[in-house]
Amino acid sequence: MRNIALPVLLAASVGLVSCGSAPEEPIEQIIVSEPGGAAAGVKQAAATAPAADDLVSQGKAAFAVCAACHSIEAGAAAGPGPNLNGVIGRKAGTAEGFGFTDAMKASGVTWTEAELDSFMTDPAAKVAGTSMTAGAVNDPEARKAITAYLASLTQ
Ligand code: HEC
């Protein structure tokens, strides 16, 4: 499952980065020489972090799918899709600096966690005529994590 595989991949890539420029050394040797280093720390976090923080960090990783089109930092320019910072609680189609479809503007949706979950499940079913034609998320756990991540960014 993606929400389990991503932290493991992240742990692996952080481990590789922390190896510096010695690709010929065996990985075991590097880990043993840095028992409290970044690689060990991240692996442990992925296995044992408390549920709420873990969900947000899983959501942050899973948001990579959305980041192809959506910026997320406050005030960042819109891309192919609108900036999603603070989207929870916002009326659909009202983010500044983005040309929404009439369908989105007239949807009457205010983005709660439940509305977001339903939109991610099938954007066109939720808002008929939306120009968001990619980015559906089939895995309910991944949707939950992405929603938790977006909610964590709402002031
Ligand atoms: C291929 C580009 C693309 C991807 C990938 C994508 N989106 Fe979108 N998204 C859009 C576009 C374009 C719109 C504007 C739709 C409209 O105006 O009808 C949009 C609109 C939205 C909106 C409405 C925002 C508002 O202010 O009303 C939400 C919420 C949203 N996307 C969430 C997501 C999430 C969460 C993901 C990842 C799971 C995602 N999107 C992936 C292109 C994308």
Coordinates of N, CA, C and O and ligand atoms in Angstrom, one line a residue:
M1 N 0.8 -1.2 0.0 CA 0.0 0.0 0.0 C 0.9 1.2 0.0 O 1.9 1.3 0.6
R2 N 0.4 2.3 -0.7 CA 1.2 3.5 -0.9 C 1.6 4.1 0.5 O 2.7 4.5 0.7
N3 N 0.6 4.2 1.4 CA 0.9 5.0 2.6 C 1.8 4.2 3.5 O 2.4 4.8 4.4
I4 N 2.1 3.0 3.3 CA 3.1 2.3 4.0 C 4.4 2.3 3.2 O 5.5 2.6 3.8
A5 N 4.3 2.2 1.9 CA 5.5 2.1 1.1 C 6.3 3.5 1.1 O 7.5 3.5 1.1
L6 N 5.5 4.6 1.1 CA 6.2 5.9 1.0 C 7.2 6.2 2.1 O 8.3 6.5 1.9
P7 N 6.8 6.0 3.4 CA 7.7 6.3 4.5 C 9.0 5.4 4.4 O 10.1 5.8 4.6
V8 N 8.7 4.1 3.9 CA 9.9 3.2 3.8 C 10.8 3.8 2.7 O 12.0 3.8 2.8
L9 N 10.2 4.2 1.6 CA 11.0 4.7 0.5 C 11.8 6.0 1.0 O 12.9 6.2 0.7
L10 N 11.1 6.8 1.7 CA 11.7 8.0 2.2 C 12.9 7.7 3.2 O 13.9 8.2 3.1
A11 N 12.6 6.7 4.0 CA 13.7 6.3 4.9 C 14.9 5.8 4.1 O 16.0 6.1 4.4
A12 N 14.6 5.0 3.0 CA 15.7 4.5 2.2 C 16.5 5.7 1.5 O 17.7 5.7 1.5
S13 N 15.7 6.7 1.0 CA 16.4 7.7 0.3 C 17.2 8.6 1.3 O 18.2 9.1 1.0
V14 N 16.6 8.9 2.5 CA 17.4 9.7 3.4 C 18.6 8.9 3.8 O 19.7 9.5 3.9
G15 N 18.5 7.6 3.9 CA 19.7 6.8 4.2 C 20.8 7.0 3.2 O 21.9 7.2 3.5
L16 N 20.3 7.0 1.9 CA 21.3 7.1 0.8 C 21.9 8.5 0.8 O 23.1 8.6 0.7
V17 N 21.1 9.5 1.1 CA 21.7 10.9 1.1 C 22.7 11.0 2.2 O 23.8 11.5 2.0
S18 N 22.4 10.4 3.4 CA 23.3 10.5 4.5 C 24.6 9.7 4.3 O 25.6 9.9 5.0
C19 N 24.6 8.9 3.2 CA 25.8 8.1 2.9 C 26.9 9.0 2.3 O 28.1 8.6 2.2
G20 N 26.5 10.2 1.8 CA 27.5 11.1 1.2 C 28.0 10.5 -0.1 O 27.3 9.8 -0.8
S21 N 29.3 10.7 -0.4 CA 29.8 10.3 -1.7 C 30.6 9.0 -1.6 O 31.8 9.0 -2.0
A22 N 30.1 8.0 -1.0 CA 30.9 6.7 -0.9 C 30.0 5.6 -1.4 O 29.7 4.7 -0.6
P23 N 29.5 5.6 -2.6 CA 28.6 4.6 -3.1 C 29.2 3.2 -3.1 O 28.5 2.2 -3.0
E24 N 30.5 3.1 -3.0 CA 31.1 1.7 -3.1 C 31.1 1.0 -1.7 O 31.3 -0.2 -1.6
E25 N 30.9 1.8 -0.6 CA 30.9 1.2 0.7 C 29.6 0.4 0.9 O 28.5 0.8 0.5
P26 N 29.7 -0.8 1.6 CA 28.5 -1.5 1.8 C 27.5 -0.7 2.7 O 28.0 0.0 3.6
I27 N 26.2 -0.8 2.5 CA 25.3 0.0 3.3 C 25.3 -0.5 4.7 O 25.2 0.4 5.6
E28 N 25.5 -1.8 5.0 CA 25.5 -2.2 6.4 C 26.6 -1.5 7.2 O 26.4 -1.0 8.3
Q29 N 27.7 -1.3 6.6 CA 28.8 -0.7 7.3 C 28.5 0.8 7.6 O 28.8 1.3 8.7
I30 N 27.8 1.5 6.7 CA 27.4 2.9 7.0 C 26.5 3.0 8.1 O 26.6 3.8 9.0
I31 N 25.5 2.1 8.1 CA 24.5 2.2 9.2 C 25.1 1.9 10.6 O 24.9 2.6 11.5
V32 N 26.0 0.9 10.6 CA 26.7 0.5 11.9 C 27.5 1.7 12.3 O 27.6 2.0 13.5
S33 N 28.2 2.4 11.4 CA 29.0 3.5 11.8 C 28.3 4.7 12.3 O 28.8 5.6 12.9
E34 N 26.9 4.8 12.0 CA 26.1 5.9 12.5 C 24.9 5.4 13.1 O 23.8 5.6 12.6
P35 N 25.0 4.8 14.3 CA 23.8 4.1 14.9 C 22.7 5.1 15.2 O 21.5 4.8 15.2
G36 N 23.0 6.4 15.6 CA 22.0 7.4 15.9 C 21.8 8.3 14.8 O 21.1 9.4 15.0
G37 N 22.3 8.0 13.6 CA 22.2 9.0 12.5 C 20.8 9.1 11.9 O 19.8 8.5 12.4
A38 N 20.7 9.8 10.8 CA 19.4 10.1 10.2 C 18.7 8.9 9.8 O 17.5 8.7 10.0
A39 N 19.4 7.9 9.2 CA 18.8 6.7 8.6 C 18.1 5.9 9.7 O 16.9 5.6 9.6
A40 N 18.8 5.7 10.8 CA 18.2 5.0 11.9 C 16.9 5.7 12.5 O 15.9 5.1 12.7
G41 N 17.1 7.0 12.7 CA 16.0 7.8 13.2 C 14.8 7.8 12.4 O 13.7 7.6 12.9
V42 N 14.9 7.9 11.1 CA 13.8 8.0 10.2 C 13.1 6.6 10.2 O 11.9 6.5 10.2
K43 N 13.9 5.5 10.1 CA 13.3 4.2 10.1 C 12.5 4.0 11.4 O 11.4 3.4 11.3
Q44 N 13.0 4.4 12.5 CA 12.3 4.2 13.7 C 11.0 5.0 13.7 O 9.9 4.5 14.1
A45 N 11.1 6.3 13.2 CA 9.9 7.1 13.2 C 8.8 6.5 12.3 O 7.6 6.5 12.6
A46 N 9.2 5.9 11.2 CA 8.2 5.3 10.3 C 7.5 4.1 11.0 O 6.4 3.9 10.7
A47 N 8.3 3.4 11.8 CA 7.7 2.2 12.5 C 6.9 2.6 13.7 O 5.9 1.9 14.0
T48 N 7.2 3.6 14.4 CA 6.6 3.8 15.8 C 6.0 5.2 16.0 O 5.6 5.4 17.1
A49 N 6.0 6.1 15.1 CA 5.5 7.4 15.4 C 4.0 7.4 15.8 O 3.3 6.5 15.3
P50 N 3.6 8.3 16.7 CA 2.2 8.3 17.1 C 1.3 8.6 15.9 O 1.6 9.2 15.0
A51 N 0.0 8.1 16.1 CA -0.9 8.0 14.9 C -1.1 9.4 14.3 O -1.0 9.5 13.0
A52 N -1.4 10.5 15.0 CA -1.8 11.7 14.4 C -0.7 12.3 13.6 O -0.9 12.7 12.4
D53 N 0.5 12.5 14.2 CA 1.6 13.1 13.4 C 2.0 12.2 12.3 O 2.3 12.7 11.2
D54 N 1.9 10.9 12.5 CA 2.2 10.0 11.4 C 1.3 10.2 10.2 O 1.7 10.2 9.1
L55 N 0.0 10.4 10.5 CA -1.0 10.5 9.4 C -0.7 11.8 8.6 O -0.7 11.8 7.4
V56 N -0.3 12.9 9.3 CA 0.0 14.1 8.6 C 1.3 13.9 7.8 O 1.3 14.4 6.6
S57 N 2.3 13.2 8.3 CA 3.5 13.1 7.5 C 3.3 12.1 6.3 O 3.8 12.3 5.3
Q58 N 2.4 11.1 6.6 CA 2.0 10.3 5.4 C 1.3 11.1 4.4 O 1.5 10.9 3.2
G59 N 0.4 12.0 4.8 CA -0.3 12.8 3.9 C 0.6 13.7 3.1 O 0.4 14.0 2.0
K60 N 1.6 14.2 3.8 CA 2.5 15.1 3.2 C 3.2 14.4 2.0 O 3.4 14.9 0.9
A61 N 3.6 13.2 2.3 CA 4.3 12.4 1.3 C 3.3 12.0 0.2 O 3.6 12.2 -1.0
A62 N 2.1 11.7 0.5 CA 1.1 11.3 -0.5 C 0.7 12.5 -1.3 O 0.2 12.3 -2.5
F63 N 0.8 13.7 -0.8 CA 0.4 14.9 -1.5 C 1.3 15.1 -2.7 O 1.0 15.9 -3.6
A64 N 2.4 14.4 -2.9 CA 3.2 14.5 -4.0 C 2.4 14.3 -5.3 O 2.7 14.9 -6.3
V65 N 1.4 13.5 -5.3 CA 0.5 13.2 -6.4 C -0.2 14.6 -6.8 O -0.3 14.9 -8.0
C66 N -0.6 15.3 -5.8 CA -1.3 16.6 -6.0 C -0.3 17.7 -6.4 O -0.7 18.6 -7.1
A67 N 0.9 17.6 -5.8 CA 1.9 18.7 -6.0 C 2.3 18.9 -7.4 O 2.8 20.0 -7.8
A68 N 2.0 17.9 -8.3 CA 2.3 18.1 -9.7 C 1.5 19.3 -10.2 O 1.9 20.0 -11.2
C69 N 0.3 19.6 -9.6 CA -0.5 20.7 -10.1 C -0.8 21.7 -9.1 O -1.2 22.8 -9.4
H70 N -0.7 21.4 -7.8 CA -1.1 22.3 -6.7 C 0.1 22.8 -5.9 O 0.9 21.9 -5.4
S71 N 0.3 24.1 -5.7 CA 1.2 24.6 -4.7 C 0.5 24.5 -3.4 O -0.7 24.3 -3.3
I72 N 1.4 24.6 -2.3 CA 0.8 24.3 -1.0 C 1.3 25.4 0.1 O 0.7 25.6 1.1
E73 N 2.4 26.0 -0.2 CA 2.9 27.0 0.7 C 2.0 28.2 0.7 O 1.5 28.6 -0.4
A74 N 1.8 28.9 1.8 CA 0.9 30.1 1.9 C 1.5 31.1 0.9 O 2.7 31.4 0.9
G75 N 0.6 31.7 0.1 CA 1.1 32.7 -0.8 C 1.8 32.3 -2.1 O 2.1 33.1 -2.9
A76 N 2.0 31.0 -2.2 CA 2.7 30.5 -3.4 C 1.8 30.7 -4.6 O 0.6 30.5 -4.5
A77 N 2.4 30.9 -5.8 CA 1.6 31.1 -7.0 C 0.9 29.8 -7.4 O 1.4 28.7 -7.1
A78 N -0.3 29.9 -8.0 CA -1.0 28.7 -8.5 C -0.2 28.1 -9.6 O 0.5 28.8 -10.3
G79 N -0.4 26.8 -9.8 CA 0.2 26.1 -10.9 C -1.0 25.8 -11.9 O -1.9 26.6 -12.0
P80 N -1.0 24.6 -12.5 CA -2.1 24.1 -13.3 C -3.4 24.1 -12.4 O -4.5 24.2 -13.0
G81 N -3.2 23.9 -11.1 CA -4.3 23.9 -10.2 C -4.1 25.0 -9.2 O -3.0 25.6 -9.1
P82 N -5.2 25.4 -8.4 CA -5.0 26.5 -7.4 C -4.1 26.1 -6.2 O -3.9 24.9 -5.9
N83 N -3.6 27.1 -5.5 CA -2.9 26.9 -4.2 C -3.9 26.3 -3.2 O -5.0 26.7 -3.1
L84 N -3.5 25.2 -2.5 CA -4.3 24.5 -1.6 C -4.1 24.8 -0.1 O -4.6 24.2 0.8
N85 N -3.2 25.8 0.1 CA -3.0 26.2 1.5 C -4.3 26.8 2.1 O -4.9 27.7 1.5
G86 N -4.7 26.2 3.2 CA -5.9 26.7 3.9 C -7.2 26.3 3.2 O -8.2 27.0 3.4
V87 N -7.1 25.3 2.4 CA -8.3 25.0 1.6 C -9.5 24.5 2.4 O -10.7 24.7 2.1
I88 N -9.2 23.8 3.6 CA -10.2 23.3 4.4 C -11.0 24.5 5.0 O -10.3 25.4 5.6
G89 N -12.3 24.6 4.8 CA -13.0 25.7 5.3 C -13.3 26.8 4.3 O -14.0 27.7 4.5
R90 N -12.6 26.6 3.1 CA -12.8 27.7 2.1 C -13.9 27.3 1.1 O -14.2 26.1 0.9
K91 N -14.6 28.3 0.6 CA -15.6 28.0 -0.4 C -14.9 27.7 -1.7 O -14.0 28.3 -2.1
A92 N -15.4 26.6 -2.4 CA -14.8 26.1 -3.6 C -14.8 27.2 -4.7 O -15.7 28.0 -4.8
G93 N -13.7 27.3 -5.4 CA -13.6 28.2 -6.5 C -13.3 29.6 -6.1 O -13.5 30.5 -7.0
T94 N -12.8 29.9 -4.9 CA -12.6 31.3 -4.5 C -11.2 31.6 -4.2 O -10.9 32.7 -3.8
A95 N -10.2 30.7 -4.3 CA -8.8 31.0 -4.1 C -8.4 32.0 -5.1 O -8.7 32.0 -6.3
E96 N -7.6 33.0 -4.5 CA -7.2 34.1 -5.4 C -6.1 33.6 -6.4 O -5.4 32.7 -6.2
G97 N -6.1 34.3 -7.6 CA -5.0 34.1 -8.5 C -5.2 32.8 -9.3 O -4.2 32.3 -9.9
F98 N -6.4 32.3 -9.4 CA -6.6 31.1 -10.2 C -8.0 31.2 -11.0 O -9.0 31.6 -10.4
G99 N -8.0 30.8 -12.2 CA -9.2 30.8 -13.1 C -9.9 29.5 -13.0 O -9.7 28.6 -13.7
F100 N -10.9 29.5 -12.0 CA -11.7 28.2 -11.8 C -12.7 28.1 -13.0 O -13.1 29.1 -13.6
T101 N -13.1 26.9 -13.1 CA -14.3 26.6 -14.1 C -15.5 27.2 -13.4 O -15.7 27.3 -12.2
D102 N -16.5 27.5 -14.3 CA -17.8 27.9 -13.8 C -18.4 26.8 -12.9 O -19.1 27.1 -11.9
A103 N -18.1 25.6 -13.3 CA -18.6 24.4 -12.6 C -18.2 24.4 -11.1 O -18.9 24.2 -10.2
M104 N -16.9 24.7 -10.9 CA -16.3 24.8 -9.6 C -16.9 26.0 -8.8 O -17.3 25.8 -7.6
K105 N -17.0 27.1 -9.5 CA -17.4 28.3 -8.8 C -18.9 28.2 -8.4 O -19.3 28.7 -7.4
A106 N -19.7 27.4 -9.2 CA -21.1 27.3 -8.9 C -21.4 26.0 -8.1 O -22.6 25.7 -7.9
S107 N -20.4 25.3 -7.7 CA -20.7 24.0 -7.0 C -21.4 24.2 -5.7 O -22.0 23.2 -5.2
G108 N -21.2 25.3 -5.0 CA -21.8 25.5 -3.7 C -21.1 24.7 -2.6 O -21.6 24.7 -1.5
V109 N -19.9 24.1 -3.0 CA -19.2 23.3 -2.0 C -18.4 24.2 -1.1 O -17.8 25.2 -1.6
T110 N -18.3 23.9 0.2 CA -17.3 24.5 1.1 C -16.5 23.3 1.5 O -17.0 22.3 1.9
W111 N -15.1 23.4 1.4 CA -14.3 22.3 1.6 C -14.1 21.9 3.1 O -13.3 22.4 3.8
T112 N -14.9 20.9 3.5 CA -14.7 20.3 4.8 C -13.9 19.0 4.5 O -13.6 18.7 3.3
E113 N -13.5 18.3 5.5 CA -12.7 17.1 5.3 C -13.5 16.1 4.6 O -13.0 15.4 3.7
A114 N -14.8 16.0 4.8 CA -15.7 15.0 4.1 C -15.8 15.4 2.7 O -15.8 14.5 1.8
E115 N -16.0 16.7 2.4 CA -16.2 17.1 1.0 C -14.9 16.8 0.2 O -14.9 16.4 -1.0
L116 N -13.8 17.1 0.9 CA -12.5 16.8 0.2 C -12.3 15.4 -0.1 O -11.8 15.0 -1.2
D117 N -12.7 14.5 0.8 CA -12.6 13.1 0.6 C -13.4 12.7 -0.6 O -12.9 11.9 -1.4
S118 N -14.6 13.2 -0.6 CA -15.5 12.8 -1.7 C -15.0 13.3 -3.1 O -15.0 12.6 -4.1
F119 N -14.4 14.5 -3.1 CA -13.8 15.1 -4.3 C -12.6 14.3 -4.8 O -12.5 14.0 -6.0
M120 N -11.7 13.9 -3.9 CA -10.6 13.1 -4.2 C -11.0 11.7 -4.8 O -10.3 11.1 -5.6
T121 N -12.1 11.2 -4.2 CA -12.5 9.9 -4.7 C -12.8 9.9 -6.2 O -12.4 9.0 -6.9
D122 N -13.5 11.0 -6.6 CA -13.9 11.1 -8.0 C -14.3 12.5 -8.3 O -15.4 12.9 -8.1
P123 N -13.3 13.3 -8.7 CA -13.5 14.8 -8.9 C -14.7 15.1 -9.7 O -15.5 15.9 -9.4
A124 N -14.8 14.4 -10.9 CA -15.9 14.8 -11.8 C -17.3 14.3 -11.3 O -18.3 14.9 -11.7
A125 N -17.3 13.3 -10.5 CA -18.6 13.0 -9.9 C -19.0 14.0 -8.8 O -20.2 14.2 -8.7
K126 N -18.1 14.5 -8.1 CA -18.4 15.5 -7.1 C -18.7 16.8 -7.7 O -19.7 17.5 -7.3
V127 N -17.9 17.3 -8.7 CA -18.2 18.6 -9.3 C -18.2 18.3 -10.8 O -17.2 18.3 -11.5
A128 N -19.4 18.1 -11.4 CA -19.5 17.8 -12.8 C -19.0 19.0 -13.6 O -19.4 20.1 -13.3
G129 N -18.1 18.7 -14.5 CA -17.6 19.8 -15.4 C -16.3 20.4 -14.8 O -15.7 21.3 -15.4
T130 N -15.7 19.8 -13.7 CA -14.5 20.4 -13.2 C -13.3 20.1 -14.2 O -13.4 19.1 -15.0
S131 N -12.4 21.0 -14.2 CA -11.2 20.8 -15.1 C -10.1 20.0 -14.4 O -9.0 19.8 -14.9
M132 N -10.4 19.5 -13.1 CA -9.4 18.6 -12.5 C -9.7 17.2 -13.0 O -10.6 16.5 -12.4
T133 N -9.0 16.8 -14.0 CA -9.3 15.6 -14.7 C -8.3 14.5 -14.2 O -8.5 13.3 -14.6
A134 N -7.4 14.8 -13.4 CA -6.5 13.8 -12.8 C -6.4 14.0 -11.3 O -6.9 15.1 -10.8
G135 N -5.8 13.1 -10.6 CA -5.5 13.3 -9.2 C -6.5 12.6 -8.3 O -6.5 12.7 -7.1
A136 N -7.4 11.7 -8.9 CA -8.3 10.9 -8.0 C -7.4 10.0 -7.2 O -6.4 9.5 -7.7
V137 N -7.8 9.7 -6.0 CA -7.1 8.8 -5.1 C -8.0 7.7 -4.7 O -9.0 7.9 -4.0
N138 N -7.6 6.5 -5.1 CA -8.5 5.3 -4.8 C -8.4 4.8 -3.4 O -9.4 4.3 -2.8
D139 N -7.2 4.9 -2.8 CA -7.0 4.3 -1.5 C -7.6 5.2 -0.4 O -7.2 6.4 -0.2
P140 N -8.6 4.8 0.4 CA -9.2 5.6 1.4 C -8.3 6.0 2.5 O -8.4 7.2 3.0
E141 N -7.3 5.2 2.8 CA -6.3 5.6 3.8 C -5.4 6.8 3.3 O -5.1 7.7 4.1
A142 N -5.1 6.7 2.0 CA -4.3 7.8 1.5 C -5.1 9.1 1.4 O -4.6 10.2 1.7
R143 N -6.4 9.0 1.1 CA -7.3 10.2 1.2 C -7.3 10.8 2.6 O -7.3 12.0 2.7
K144 N -7.5 9.9 3.5 CA -7.5 10.3 4.9 C -6.2 11.1 5.3 O -6.3 12.1 6.0
A145 N -5.1 10.5 4.9 CA -3.8 11.1 5.2 C -3.7 12.5 4.5 O -3.2 13.4 5.2
I146 N -4.0 12.6 3.3 CA -3.9 13.8 2.5 C -4.8 14.9 3.2 O -4.4 16.0 3.4
T147 N -6.0 14.5 3.6 CA -7.0 15.4 4.2 C -6.4 15.9 5.5 O -6.4 17.1 5.8
A148 N -5.8 15.0 6.3 CA -5.2 15.4 7.6 C -4.0 16.4 7.4 O -3.9 17.3 8.1
Y149 N -3.3 16.1 6.3 CA -2.2 17.0 6.0 C -2.7 18.4 5.6 O -2.2 19.4 6.1
L150 N -3.7 18.5 4.8 CA -4.3 19.8 4.4 C -4.9 20.5 5.5 O -4.8 21.7 5.7
A151 N -5.6 19.7 6.4 CA -6.2 20.3 7.6 C -5.1 20.9 8.5 O -5.4 21.9 9.2
S152 N -4.0 20.2 8.6 CA -2.9 20.7 9.5 C -2.4 22.0 9.0 O -1.7 22.7 9.7
L153 N -2.6 22.4 7.7 CA -2.1 23.7 7.2 C -3.2 24.8 7.2 O -2.9 25.9 6.8
T154 N -4.3 24.4 7.8 CA -5.4 25.5 7.8 C -5.3 26.2 9.2 O -5.3 25.5 10.2
Q155 N -5.2 27.5 9.1 CA -5.1 28.2 10.4 C -6.4 28.3 11.2 O -7.4 28.5 10.6
Ligands
HEC1 C1 -3.5 17.3 -13.3 C2 -3.5 18.4 -12.4 C3 -4.1 18.1 -11.0 C4 -3.8 17.2 -10.1 C5 -2.8 16.1 -10.2 C6 -4.6 17.5 -8.9 N1 -5.4 18.6 -9.1 FE1 -6.7 19.4 -7.8 N2 -7.3 20.8 -9.2 C7 -6.7 20.9 -10.5 C8 -7.4 21.9 -11.2 C9 -7.2 22.3 -12.7 C10 -8.4 22.4 -10.4 C11 -9.4 23.5 -10.7 C12 -10.7 22.8 -11.0 C13 -11.8 23.7 -11.6 O1 -11.7 24.9 -11.6 O2 -12.8 23.1 -12.0 C14 -8.3 21.7 -9.1 C15 -9.0 22.0 -8.0 C16 -8.9 21.3 -6.8 C17 -9.6 21.7 -5.6 C18 -10.6 22.8 -5.4 C19 -9.8 24.0 -4.8 C20 -10.7 25.2 -4.5 O3 -10.1 26.2 -4.0 O4 -11.9 25.2 -4.7 C21 -9.2 20.8 -4.6 C22 -9.7 20.8 -3.2 C23 -8.2 19.9 -5.2 N3 -8.0 20.3 -6.5 C24 -7.5 18.9 -4.5 C25 -6.6 18.1 -5.1 C26 -5.9 17.1 -4.4 C27 -6.1 16.8 -2.9 C28 -5.1 16.4 -5.3 C29 -4.2 15.2 -5.0 C30 -4.8 14.0 -4.5 C31 -5.3 17.1 -6.5 N4 -6.2 18.1 -6.4 C32 -4.6 16.7 -7.7 C33 -5.7 20.1 -11.0 C34 -5.2 19.0 -10.4

